GROMACS .gro file of C-alpha atoms in nm:
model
  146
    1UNK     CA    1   1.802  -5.789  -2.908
    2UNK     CA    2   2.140  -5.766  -2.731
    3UNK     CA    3   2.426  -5.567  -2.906
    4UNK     CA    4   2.630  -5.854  -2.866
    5UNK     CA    5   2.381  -6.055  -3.048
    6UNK     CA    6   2.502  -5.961  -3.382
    7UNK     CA    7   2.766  -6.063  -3.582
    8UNK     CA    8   3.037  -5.832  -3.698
    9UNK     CA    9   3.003  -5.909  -4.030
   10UNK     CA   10   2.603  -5.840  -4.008
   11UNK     CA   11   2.537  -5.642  -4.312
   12UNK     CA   12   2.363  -5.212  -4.212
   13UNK     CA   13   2.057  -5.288  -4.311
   14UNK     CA   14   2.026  -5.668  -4.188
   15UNK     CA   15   2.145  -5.519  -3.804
   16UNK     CA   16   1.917  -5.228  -3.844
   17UNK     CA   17   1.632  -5.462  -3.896
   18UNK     CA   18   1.742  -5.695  -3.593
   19UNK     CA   19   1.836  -5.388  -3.396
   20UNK     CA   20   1.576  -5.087  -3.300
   21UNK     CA   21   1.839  -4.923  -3.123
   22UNK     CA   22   2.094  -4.917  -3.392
   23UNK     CA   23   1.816  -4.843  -3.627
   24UNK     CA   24   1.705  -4.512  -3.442
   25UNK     CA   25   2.077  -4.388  -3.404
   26UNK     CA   26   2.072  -4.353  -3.808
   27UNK     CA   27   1.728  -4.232  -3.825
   28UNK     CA   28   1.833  -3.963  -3.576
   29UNK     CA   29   2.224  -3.913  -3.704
   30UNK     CA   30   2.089  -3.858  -4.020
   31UNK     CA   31   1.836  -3.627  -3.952
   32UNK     CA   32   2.066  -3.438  -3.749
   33UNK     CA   33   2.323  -3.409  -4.009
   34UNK     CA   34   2.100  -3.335  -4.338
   35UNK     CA   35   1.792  -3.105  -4.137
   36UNK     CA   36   2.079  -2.846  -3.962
   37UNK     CA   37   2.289  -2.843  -4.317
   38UNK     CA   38   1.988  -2.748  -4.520
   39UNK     CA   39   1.825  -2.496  -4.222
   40UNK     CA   40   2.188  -2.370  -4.183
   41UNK     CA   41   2.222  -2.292  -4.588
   42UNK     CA   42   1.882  -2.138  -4.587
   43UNK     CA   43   2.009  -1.893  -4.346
   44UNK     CA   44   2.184  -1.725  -4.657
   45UNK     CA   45   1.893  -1.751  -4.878
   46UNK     CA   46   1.593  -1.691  -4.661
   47UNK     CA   47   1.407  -1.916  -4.907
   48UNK     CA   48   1.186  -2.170  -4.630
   49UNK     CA   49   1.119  -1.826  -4.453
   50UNK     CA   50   1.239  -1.473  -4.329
   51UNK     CA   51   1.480  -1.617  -4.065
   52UNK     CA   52   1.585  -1.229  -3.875
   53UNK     CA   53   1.200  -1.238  -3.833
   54UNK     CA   54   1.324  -1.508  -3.556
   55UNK     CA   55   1.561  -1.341  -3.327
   56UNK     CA   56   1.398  -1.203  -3.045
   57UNK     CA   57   1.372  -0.846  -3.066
   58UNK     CA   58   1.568  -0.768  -2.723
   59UNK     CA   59   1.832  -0.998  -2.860
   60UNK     CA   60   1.870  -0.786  -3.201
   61UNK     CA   61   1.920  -0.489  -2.995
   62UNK     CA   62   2.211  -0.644  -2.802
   63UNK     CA   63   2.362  -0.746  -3.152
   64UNK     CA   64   2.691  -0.575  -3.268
   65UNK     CA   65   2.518  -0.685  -3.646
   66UNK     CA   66   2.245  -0.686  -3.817
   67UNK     CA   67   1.938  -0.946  -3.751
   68UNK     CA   68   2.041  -1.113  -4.122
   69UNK     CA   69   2.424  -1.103  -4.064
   70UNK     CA   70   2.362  -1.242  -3.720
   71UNK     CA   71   2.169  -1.534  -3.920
   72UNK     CA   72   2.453  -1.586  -4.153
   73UNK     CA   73   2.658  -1.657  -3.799
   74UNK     CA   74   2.382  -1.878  -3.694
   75UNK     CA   75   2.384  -2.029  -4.074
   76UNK     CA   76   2.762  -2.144  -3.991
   77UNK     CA   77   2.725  -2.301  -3.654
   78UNK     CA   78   2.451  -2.504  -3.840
   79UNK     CA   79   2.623  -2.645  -4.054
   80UNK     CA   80   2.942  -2.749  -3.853
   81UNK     CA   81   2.698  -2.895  -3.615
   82UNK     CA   82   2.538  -3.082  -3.935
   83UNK     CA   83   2.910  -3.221  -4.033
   84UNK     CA   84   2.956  -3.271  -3.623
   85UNK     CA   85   2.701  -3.515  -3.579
   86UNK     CA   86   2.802  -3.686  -3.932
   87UNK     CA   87   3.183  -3.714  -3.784
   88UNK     CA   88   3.139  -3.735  -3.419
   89UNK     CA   89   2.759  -3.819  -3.307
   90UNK     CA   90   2.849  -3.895  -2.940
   91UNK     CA   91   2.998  -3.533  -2.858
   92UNK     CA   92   2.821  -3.317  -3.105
   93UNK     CA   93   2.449  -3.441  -3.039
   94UNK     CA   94   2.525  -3.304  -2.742
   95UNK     CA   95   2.628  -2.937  -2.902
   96UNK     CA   96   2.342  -2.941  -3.058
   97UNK     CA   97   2.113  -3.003  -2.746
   98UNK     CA   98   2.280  -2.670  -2.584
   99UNK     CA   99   2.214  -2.492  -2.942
  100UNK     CA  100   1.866  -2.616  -2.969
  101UNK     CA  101   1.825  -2.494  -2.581
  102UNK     CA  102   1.972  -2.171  -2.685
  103UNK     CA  103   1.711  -2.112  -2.954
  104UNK     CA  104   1.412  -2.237  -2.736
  105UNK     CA  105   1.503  -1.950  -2.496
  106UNK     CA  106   1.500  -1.673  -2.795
  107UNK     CA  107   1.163  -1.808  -2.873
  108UNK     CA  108   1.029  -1.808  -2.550
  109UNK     CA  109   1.101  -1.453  -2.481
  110UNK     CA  110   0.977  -1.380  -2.830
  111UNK     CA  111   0.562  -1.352  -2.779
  112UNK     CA  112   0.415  -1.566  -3.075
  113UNK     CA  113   0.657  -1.791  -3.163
  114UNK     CA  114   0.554  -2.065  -2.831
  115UNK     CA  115   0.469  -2.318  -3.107
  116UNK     CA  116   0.797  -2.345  -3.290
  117UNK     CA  117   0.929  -2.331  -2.965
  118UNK     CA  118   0.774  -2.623  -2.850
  119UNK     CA  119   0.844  -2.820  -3.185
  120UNK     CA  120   1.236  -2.738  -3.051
  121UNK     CA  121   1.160  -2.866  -2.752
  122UNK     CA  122   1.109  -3.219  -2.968
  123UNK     CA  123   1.386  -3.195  -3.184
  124UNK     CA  124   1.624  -3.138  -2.872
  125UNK     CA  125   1.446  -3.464  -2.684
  126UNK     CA  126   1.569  -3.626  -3.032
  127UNK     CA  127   1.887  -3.477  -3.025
  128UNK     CA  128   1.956  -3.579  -2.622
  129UNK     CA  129   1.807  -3.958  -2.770
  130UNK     CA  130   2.106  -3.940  -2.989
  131UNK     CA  131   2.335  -3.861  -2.768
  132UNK     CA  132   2.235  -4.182  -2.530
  133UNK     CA  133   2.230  -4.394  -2.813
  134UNK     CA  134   2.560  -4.304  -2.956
  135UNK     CA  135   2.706  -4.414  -2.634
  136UNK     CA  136   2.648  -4.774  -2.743
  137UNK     CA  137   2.636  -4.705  -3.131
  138UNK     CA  138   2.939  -4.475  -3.158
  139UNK     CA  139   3.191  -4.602  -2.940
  140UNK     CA  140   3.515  -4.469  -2.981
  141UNK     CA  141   3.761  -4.712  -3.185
  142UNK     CA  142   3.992  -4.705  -2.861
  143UNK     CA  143   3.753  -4.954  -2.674
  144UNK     CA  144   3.756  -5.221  -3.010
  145UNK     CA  145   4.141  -5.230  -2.964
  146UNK     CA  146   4.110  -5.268  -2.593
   0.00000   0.00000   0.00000
């Protein structure tokens, strides 16, 4: 179905049923706000698992603090991405490609982590998928006026 196919006044959930497009932005702009809020409070509880157990050991050695204060920096970023993609999908899906890049590389040079690596590799195609589709789905209010 053509964006321009449906009608302004076109109810959410009547578009996202006439639109598979618009319906996979929100499927994706909400995961990608609620999954990096919860992963990013986690990072303060170590609750879903022993996050410093992640960072690459080369990488804690290069850290000016330790492995679990470095995760309570890493807990942050989280969740600004997680509000990011809430306030501005079309930029910050992007920001969160780089930072899911960033953590594939850790993982990589981590031996026995290659599977949640590869699981990253997913969630960045998803968050690169986002970033397309925001370029139809969250067009800046500029254009409307133009």
């Amino acid at each position: 179905m053509s964006l321009l196919a449906v009608s302004p006044s076109t109810s959410f959930l009547t578009r996202a049923r006439q639109d598979p497009g618009f319906a996979a932005f929100w499927v994706l702009r909400i995961g990608f706000v609620v999954l990096p809020l919860l992963m990013g409070l986690d990072k303060f509880t170590n609750l879903l698992t022993d996050w410093p157990g992640y960072l690459a050991p080369w990488l804690v050695v290069l850290l000016p603090v330790s492995a679990q204060a470095a995760m309570y920096a890493i807990g942050v970023v989280e969740i600004v991405a997680g509000i990011a993609v809430a306030l501005r999908p079309r930029l910050a899906a992007w920001v969160v490609a780089a930072w899911l890049a960033g953590i594939i590389v850790n993982l990589l040079t981590y031996s026995g982590f290659y599977d949640v690596a590869l699981r990253d590799v997913g969630l960045l195609v998803a968050a690169v998928a986002l970033g397309l589709l925001a370029r139809t789905y969250d067009r800046p209010q500029v254009e409307a006026a133009a």
